[in-house]
Amino acid sequence: MSKKSKLFLPLFVCLLIVSLFPKESHAYKSTLQKEDRGQQVFQLQEKLVQLGYLHVAPTGYYGTLTENAVRQLQEDFRLSVDGISGPRTLHRLMEIEKMAKIVHGEARGEAYKGQVAVAAVIKNRLYSSEFPSTVEGVIYQRNAFTAVQDGQYDLTPTYIAYRAVKDAWLGWDPTYGSTYYYNPRIATSQWIFNNTTPKLTIGRHLFAD
């Protein structure tokens, strides 16, 4: 084999791989839409399944079922409804996942109503001038959630936590507008006893303003 042939062969193989898998060769995409394929689509579909919008197993292919699921998500979460997973839709899904991680970390042992209640507190804080106005700001605010401090936030949330977030976002608030909650049996922060007004108990959590 000539020297030129030896140099050409590896290049040919690389070009062949790229041509066989054109979608997979791209870097992270900020917009996913119909006919797209790949790991990002698979991950999107996983979240849509968790939320109850997609009723088939993830395939990594963005077809009509995925497009319709995205449309329903966009409608429920007050986004422009076009079936395309653009930056705003993908960011909202990231916010949903972060909220689900808090719900799972803080209330996975509670009944479903108790998990919706924790999600509702996060949402209530978003609309309160006393707290940050973004999901990330609320969740990562110093000493806001025990799960962030002790590592339970890093656990993988179940579909129950995702759907609790969804129901809270759609308007179910078992806490009646509460912005605080704590377990009175194990709470050690004197601040929360002195600076909040108890409203109601759901499961092991006392919800307060």
PDB file of C-alpha atoms in Angstrom:
ATOM      1  CA  MET A   1       0.000   0.000   0.000  1.00  0.00           C
ATOM      2  CA  SER A   2       1.340   3.456  -0.936  1.00  0.00           C
ATOM      3  CA  LYS A   3       1.950   6.221   1.602  1.00  0.00           C
ATOM      4  CA  LYS A   4      -0.915   8.252   0.111  1.00  0.00           C
ATOM      5  CA  SER A   5      -3.280   5.286   0.455  1.00  0.00           C
ATOM      6  CA  LYS A   6      -2.331   4.854   4.110  1.00  0.00           C
ATOM      7  CA  LEU A   7      -3.128   8.493   4.793  1.00  0.00           C
ATOM      8  CA  PHE A   8      -6.344   8.433   2.808  1.00  0.00           C
ATOM      9  CA  LEU A   9      -7.867   5.337   4.431  1.00  0.00           C
ATOM     10  CA  PRO A  10      -8.412   6.766   7.971  1.00  0.00           C
ATOM     11  CA  LEU A  11      -9.887   9.956   6.505  1.00  0.00           C
ATOM     12  CA  PHE A  12     -12.239   7.905   4.343  1.00  0.00           C
ATOM     13  CA  VAL A  13     -13.413   5.881   7.364  1.00  0.00           C
ATOM     14  CA  CYS A  14     -14.124   9.056   9.359  1.00  0.00           C
ATOM     15  CA  LEU A  15     -16.103  10.595   6.521  1.00  0.00           C
ATOM     16  CA  LEU A  16     -18.053   7.354   6.114  1.00  0.00           C
ATOM     17  CA  ILE A  17     -19.023   7.332   9.814  1.00  0.00           C
ATOM     18  CA  VAL A  18     -20.156  10.949   9.675  1.00  0.00           C
ATOM     19  CA  SER A  19     -22.230  10.285   6.559  1.00  0.00           C
ATOM     20  CA  LEU A  20     -23.920   7.289   8.161  1.00  0.00           C
ATOM     21  CA  PHE A  21     -24.818   9.188  11.342  1.00  0.00           C
ATOM     22  CA  PRO A  22     -25.304  12.811  10.326  1.00  0.00           C
ATOM     23  CA  LYS A  23     -27.596  13.769  13.187  1.00  0.00           C
ATOM     24  CA  GLU A  24     -25.323  12.311  15.852  1.00  0.00           C
ATOM     25  CA  SER A  25     -22.272  14.192  14.648  1.00  0.00           C
ATOM     26  CA  HIS A  26     -23.614  17.605  15.647  1.00  0.00           C
ATOM     27  CA  ALA A  27     -22.849  19.289  18.957  1.00  0.00           C
ATOM     28  CA  TYR A  28     -25.546  20.056  21.511  1.00  0.00           C
ATOM     29  CA  LYS A  29     -28.561  21.533  19.757  1.00  0.00           C
ATOM     30  CA  SER A  30     -30.557  24.395  21.231  1.00  0.00           C
ATOM     31  CA  THR A  31     -33.624  23.479  19.163  1.00  0.00           C
ATOM     32  CA  LEU A  32     -35.148  20.043  18.620  1.00  0.00           C
ATOM     33  CA  GLN A  33     -37.910  19.470  16.113  1.00  0.00           C
ATOM     34  CA  LYS A  34     -39.657  16.916  13.955  1.00  0.00           C
ATOM     35  CA  GLU A  35     -37.358  14.473  12.130  1.00  0.00           C
ATOM     36  CA  ASP A  36     -34.470  15.061  14.563  1.00  0.00           C
ATOM     37  CA  ARG A  37     -32.790  12.018  16.072  1.00  0.00           C
ATOM     38  CA  GLY A  38     -30.304  11.366  18.829  1.00  0.00           C
ATOM     39  CA  GLN A  39     -29.604  11.313  22.539  1.00  0.00           C
ATOM     40  CA  GLN A  40     -31.047  14.779  23.126  1.00  0.00           C
ATOM     41  CA  VAL A  41     -34.353  13.687  21.621  1.00  0.00           C
ATOM     42  CA  PHE A  42     -34.256  10.545  23.767  1.00  0.00           C
ATOM     43  CA  GLN A  43     -33.737  12.629  26.916  1.00  0.00           C
ATOM     44  CA  LEU A  44     -36.538  14.979  25.897  1.00  0.00           C
ATOM     45  CA  GLN A  45     -38.850  12.016  25.421  1.00  0.00           C
ATOM     46  CA  GLU A  46     -37.913  10.613  28.833  1.00  0.00           C
ATOM     47  CA  LYS A  47     -39.126  13.811  30.481  1.00  0.00           C
ATOM     48  CA  LEU A  48     -42.290  13.866  28.392  1.00  0.00           C
ATOM     49  CA  VAL A  49     -43.014  10.301  29.526  1.00  0.00           C
ATOM     50  CA  GLN A  50     -42.401  11.235  33.170  1.00  0.00           C
ATOM     51  CA  LEU A  51     -44.830  14.129  32.840  1.00  0.00           C
ATOM     52  CA  GLY A  52     -47.493  11.972  31.193  1.00  0.00           C
ATOM     53  CA  TYR A  53     -47.427  13.703  27.816  1.00  0.00           C
ATOM     54  CA  LEU A  54     -45.832  10.872  25.834  1.00  0.00           C
ATOM     55  CA  HIS A  55     -47.280   7.394  26.169  1.00  0.00           C
ATOM     56  CA  VAL A  56     -44.706   5.331  24.303  1.00  0.00           C
ATOM     57  CA  ALA A  57     -41.144   4.373  25.195  1.00  0.00           C
ATOM     58  CA  PRO A  58     -38.430   6.872  24.161  1.00  0.00           C
ATOM     59  CA  THR A  59     -36.897   6.077  20.772  1.00  0.00           C
ATOM     60  CA  GLY A  60     -34.626   9.024  20.061  1.00  0.00           C
ATOM     61  CA  TYR A  61     -36.717   9.966  17.017  1.00  0.00           C
ATOM     62  CA  TYR A  62     -38.742  13.207  17.036  1.00  0.00           C
ATOM     63  CA  GLY A  63     -41.915  12.116  15.279  1.00  0.00           C
ATOM     64  CA  THR A  64     -45.562  13.166  15.367  1.00  0.00           C
ATOM     65  CA  LEU A  65     -46.184  11.685  18.825  1.00  0.00           C
ATOM     66  CA  THR A  66     -43.297  13.661  20.296  1.00  0.00           C
ATOM     67  CA  GLU A  67     -44.382  16.808  18.494  1.00  0.00           C
ATOM     68  CA  ASN A  68     -47.909  16.485  19.900  1.00  0.00           C
ATOM     69  CA  ALA A  69     -46.558  15.797  23.385  1.00  0.00           C
ATOM     70  CA  VAL A  70     -44.438  18.947  23.204  1.00  0.00           C
ATOM     71  CA  ARG A  71     -47.480  20.943  22.091  1.00  0.00           C
ATOM     72  CA  GLN A  72     -49.407  19.805  25.160  1.00  0.00           C
ATOM     73  CA  LEU A  73     -46.476  20.626  27.426  1.00  0.00           C
ATOM     74  CA  GLN A  74     -46.213  24.085  25.900  1.00  0.00           C
ATOM     75  CA  GLU A  75     -49.925  24.707  26.367  1.00  0.00           C
ATOM     76  CA  ASP A  76     -49.896  23.622  30.023  1.00  0.00           C
ATOM     77  CA  PHE A  77     -46.745  25.560  30.898  1.00  0.00           C
ATOM     78  CA  ARG A  78     -47.761  28.752  29.094  1.00  0.00           C
ATOM     79  CA  LEU A  79     -45.320  28.659  26.214  1.00  0.00           C
ATOM     80  CA  SER A  80     -45.803  29.381  22.523  1.00  0.00           C
ATOM     81  CA  VAL A  81     -47.437  26.259  21.116  1.00  0.00           C
ATOM     82  CA  ASP A  82     -45.617  25.061  18.001  1.00  0.00           C
ATOM     83  CA  GLY A  83     -44.446  21.516  18.802  1.00  0.00           C
ATOM     84  CA  ILE A  84     -40.805  22.608  18.464  1.00  0.00           C
ATOM     85  CA  SER A  85     -38.511  22.251  21.454  1.00  0.00           C
ATOM     86  CA  GLY A  86     -36.715  25.556  21.238  1.00  0.00           C
ATOM     87  CA  PRO A  87     -34.627  27.259  23.952  1.00  0.00           C
ATOM     88  CA  ARG A  88     -37.633  28.368  26.029  1.00  0.00           C
ATOM     89  CA  THR A  89     -39.269  24.944  25.972  1.00  0.00           C
ATOM     90  CA  LEU A  90     -36.029  23.141  26.815  1.00  0.00           C
ATOM     91  CA  HIS A  91     -35.335  25.632  29.600  1.00  0.00           C
ATOM     92  CA  ARG A  92     -38.806  25.097  31.040  1.00  0.00           C
ATOM     93  CA  LEU A  93     -38.196  21.337  31.028  1.00  0.00           C
ATOM     94  CA  MET A  94     -34.962  21.936  32.905  1.00  0.00           C
ATOM     95  CA  GLU A  95     -36.880  23.999  35.475  1.00  0.00           C
ATOM     96  CA  ILE A  96     -39.461  21.237  35.813  1.00  0.00           C
ATOM     97  CA  GLU A  97     -36.712  18.711  36.416  1.00  0.00           C
ATOM     98  CA  LYS A  98     -35.128  20.897  39.108  1.00  0.00           C
ATOM     99  CA  MET A  99     -38.484  21.266  40.848  1.00  0.00           C
ATOM    100  CA  ALA A 100     -39.082  17.517  40.612  1.00  0.00           C
ATOM    101  CA  LYS A 101     -35.688  16.923  42.239  1.00  0.00           C
ATOM    102  CA  ILE A 102     -36.707  19.129  45.166  1.00  0.00           C
ATOM    103  CA  VAL A 103     -40.073  17.378  45.487  1.00  0.00           C
ATOM    104  CA  HIS A 104     -38.425  13.965  45.404  1.00  0.00           C
ATOM    105  CA  GLY A 105     -35.655  14.966  47.783  1.00  0.00           C
ATOM    106  CA  GLU A 106     -37.938  16.669  50.292  1.00  0.00           C
ATOM    107  CA  ALA A 107     -41.206  14.733  50.112  1.00  0.00           C
ATOM    108  CA  ARG A 108     -40.860  11.361  48.383  1.00  0.00           C
ATOM    109  CA  GLY A 109     -42.222   9.625  51.494  1.00  0.00           C
ATOM    110  CA  GLU A 110     -45.341  11.790  51.525  1.00  0.00           C
ATOM    111  CA  ALA A 111     -48.699  11.073  49.928  1.00  0.00           C
ATOM    112  CA  TYR A 112     -49.193  12.586  46.478  1.00  0.00           C
ATOM    113  CA  LYS A 113     -50.989  15.628  47.900  1.00  0.00           C
ATOM    114  CA  GLY A 114     -47.967  16.307  50.097  1.00  0.00           C
ATOM    115  CA  GLN A 115     -45.652  16.189  47.097  1.00  0.00           C
ATOM    116  CA  VAL A 116     -47.859  18.585  45.133  1.00  0.00           C
ATOM    117  CA  ALA A 117     -47.811  20.847  48.182  1.00  0.00           C
ATOM    118  CA  VAL A 118     -44.006  21.092  48.117  1.00  0.00           C
ATOM    119  CA  ALA A 119     -44.087  21.895  44.400  1.00  0.00           C
ATOM    120  CA  ALA A 120     -46.745  24.534  45.100  1.00  0.00           C
ATOM    121  CA  VAL A 121     -44.500  26.225  47.666  1.00  0.00           C
ATOM    122  CA  ILE A 122     -41.773  26.569  45.028  1.00  0.00           C
ATOM    123  CA  LYS A 123     -44.278  28.082  42.618  1.00  0.00           C
ATOM    124  CA  ASN A 124     -45.665  30.414  45.301  1.00  0.00           C
ATOM    125  CA  ARG A 125     -42.170  31.697  46.007  1.00  0.00           C
ATOM    126  CA  LEU A 126     -41.722  32.523  42.325  1.00  0.00           C
ATOM    127  CA  TYR A 127     -44.675  34.915  42.563  1.00  0.00           C
ATOM    128  CA  SER A 128     -43.647  36.435  45.887  1.00  0.00           C
ATOM    129  CA  SER A 129     -41.550  39.599  46.046  1.00  0.00           C
ATOM    130  CA  GLU A 130     -39.773  38.129  49.090  1.00  0.00           C
ATOM    131  CA  PHE A 131     -38.038  35.449  47.014  1.00  0.00           C
ATOM    132  CA  PRO A 132     -36.028  35.185  43.771  1.00  0.00           C
ATOM    133  CA  SER A 133     -38.089  35.313  40.591  1.00  0.00           C
ATOM    134  CA  THR A 134     -36.531  32.281  38.863  1.00  0.00           C
ATOM    135  CA  VAL A 135     -36.769  28.570  39.602  1.00  0.00           C
ATOM    136  CA  GLU A 136     -33.001  28.323  39.930  1.00  0.00           C
ATOM    137  CA  GLY A 137     -32.929  31.324  42.256  1.00  0.00           C
ATOM    138  CA  VAL A 138     -35.612  29.874  44.508  1.00  0.00           C
ATOM    139  CA  ILE A 139     -34.096  26.400  44.650  1.00  0.00           C
ATOM    140  CA  TYR A 140     -30.507  27.475  45.219  1.00  0.00           C
ATOM    141  CA  GLN A 141     -31.279  30.283  47.645  1.00  0.00           C
ATOM    142  CA  ARG A 142     -29.135  29.798  50.721  1.00  0.00           C
ATOM    143  CA  ASN A 143     -30.710  27.439  53.293  1.00  0.00           C
ATOM    144  CA  ALA A 144     -33.960  27.299  51.320  1.00  0.00           C
ATOM    145  CA  PHE A 145     -34.235  23.521  50.953  1.00  0.00           C
ATOM    146  CA  THR A 146     -32.681  20.809  53.088  1.00  0.00           C
ATOM    147  CA  ALA A 147     -32.446  18.466  50.093  1.00  0.00           C
ATOM    148  CA  VAL A 148     -29.992  20.806  48.368  1.00  0.00           C
ATOM    149  CA  GLN A 149     -27.803  20.946  51.459  1.00  0.00           C
ATOM    150  CA  ASP A 150     -27.724  17.215  52.277  1.00  0.00           C
ATOM    151  CA  GLY A 151     -27.424  15.863  48.736  1.00  0.00           C
ATOM    152  CA  GLN A 152     -30.887  14.351  48.346  1.00  0.00           C
ATOM    153  CA  TYR A 153     -31.469  16.853  45.564  1.00  0.00           C
ATOM    154  CA  ASP A 154     -29.101  14.767  43.444  1.00  0.00           C
ATOM    155  CA  LEU A 155     -31.345  11.688  43.600  1.00  0.00           C
ATOM    156  CA  THR A 156     -33.237  10.791  40.427  1.00  0.00           C
ATOM    157  CA  PRO A 157     -36.870  11.902  40.743  1.00  0.00           C
ATOM    158  CA  THR A 158     -39.690   9.524  39.878  1.00  0.00           C
ATOM    159  CA  TYR A 159     -42.612  10.246  37.568  1.00  0.00           C
ATOM    160  CA  ILE A 160     -44.654  11.002  40.692  1.00  0.00           C
ATOM    161  CA  ALA A 161     -42.465  14.009  41.491  1.00  0.00           C
ATOM    162  CA  TYR A 162     -42.660  15.222  37.882  1.00  0.00           C
ATOM    163  CA  ARG A 163     -46.444  14.995  37.864  1.00  0.00           C
ATOM    164  CA  ALA A 164     -46.657  16.727  41.229  1.00  0.00           C
ATOM    165  CA  VAL A 165     -44.807  19.650  39.651  1.00  0.00           C
ATOM    166  CA  LYS A 166     -47.149  19.545  36.677  1.00  0.00           C
ATOM    167  CA  ASP A 167     -50.275  19.593  38.854  1.00  0.00           C
ATOM    168  CA  ALA A 168     -48.922  22.442  40.967  1.00  0.00           C
ATOM    169  CA  TRP A 169     -48.090  24.418  37.830  1.00  0.00           C
ATOM    170  CA  LEU A 170     -51.600  23.813  36.508  1.00  0.00           C
ATOM    171  CA  GLY A 171     -53.041  25.405  39.632  1.00  0.00           C
ATOM    172  CA  TRP A 172     -53.469  22.808  42.367  1.00  0.00           C
ATOM    173  CA  ASP A 173     -52.229  24.377  45.602  1.00  0.00           C
ATOM    174  CA  PRO A 174     -53.055  22.285  48.686  1.00  0.00           C
ATOM    175  CA  THR A 175     -51.118  24.847  50.784  1.00  0.00           C
ATOM    176  CA  TYR A 176     -53.374  27.812  49.947  1.00  0.00           C
ATOM    177  CA  GLY A 177     -50.504  30.060  48.994  1.00  0.00           C
ATOM    178  CA  SER A 178     -47.925  29.033  51.591  1.00  0.00           C
ATOM    179  CA  THR A 179     -44.301  29.981  50.972  1.00  0.00           C
ATOM    180  CA  TYR A 180     -42.743  27.916  53.779  1.00  0.00           C
ATOM    181  CA  TYR A 181     -42.952  24.379  55.088  1.00  0.00           C
ATOM    182  CA  TYR A 182     -41.082  22.313  57.612  1.00  0.00           C
ATOM    183  CA  ASN A 183     -41.334  19.153  59.660  1.00  0.00           C
ATOM    184  CA  PRO A 184     -42.026  20.433  63.199  1.00  0.00           C
ATOM    185  CA  ARG A 185     -40.694  17.224  64.723  1.00  0.00           C
ATOM    186  CA  ILE A 186     -37.199  17.533  63.347  1.00  0.00           C
ATOM    187  CA  ALA A 187     -36.822  21.227  62.413  1.00  0.00           C
ATOM    188  CA  THR A 188     -33.890  22.842  64.213  1.00  0.00           C
ATOM    189  CA  SER A 189     -34.000  26.360  62.772  1.00  0.00           C
ATOM    190  CA  GLN A 190     -35.292  28.789  65.390  1.00  0.00           C
ATOM    191  CA  TRP A 191     -35.718  31.342  62.623  1.00  0.00           C
ATOM    192  CA  ILE A 192     -38.585  29.484  60.983  1.00  0.00           C
ATOM    193  CA  PHE A 193     -40.463  29.198  64.299  1.00  0.00           C
ATOM    194  CA  ASN A 194     -40.070  32.896  65.029  1.00  0.00           C
ATOM    195  CA  ASN A 195     -40.690  34.308  61.551  1.00  0.00           C
ATOM    196  CA  THR A 196     -43.485  32.271  59.977  1.00  0.00           C
ATOM    197  CA  THR A 197     -47.186  31.825  60.653  1.00  0.00           C
ATOM    198  CA  PRO A 198     -48.444  28.205  60.526  1.00  0.00           C
ATOM    199  CA  LYS A 199     -51.444  27.561  58.267  1.00  0.00           C
ATOM    200  CA  LEU A 200     -52.053  23.826  57.858  1.00  0.00           C
ATOM    201  CA  THR A 201     -50.472  20.414  58.093  1.00  0.00           C
ATOM    202  CA  ILE A 202     -50.194  17.972  55.183  1.00  0.00           C
ATOM    203  CA  GLY A 203     -48.555  14.691  56.082  1.00  0.00           C
ATOM    204  CA  ARG A 204     -45.450  15.384  58.130  1.00  0.00           C
ATOM    205  CA  HIS A 205     -45.044  18.965  56.898  1.00  0.00           C
ATOM    206  CA  LEU A 206     -46.427  22.121  58.438  1.00  0.00           C
ATOM    207  CA  PHE A 207     -47.064  24.784  55.800  1.00  0.00           C
ATOM    208  CA  ALA A 208     -46.759  28.431  56.713  1.00  0.00           C
ATOM    209  CA  ASP A 209     -46.505  32.036  55.539  1.00  0.00           C
TER     210      ASP A 209
END
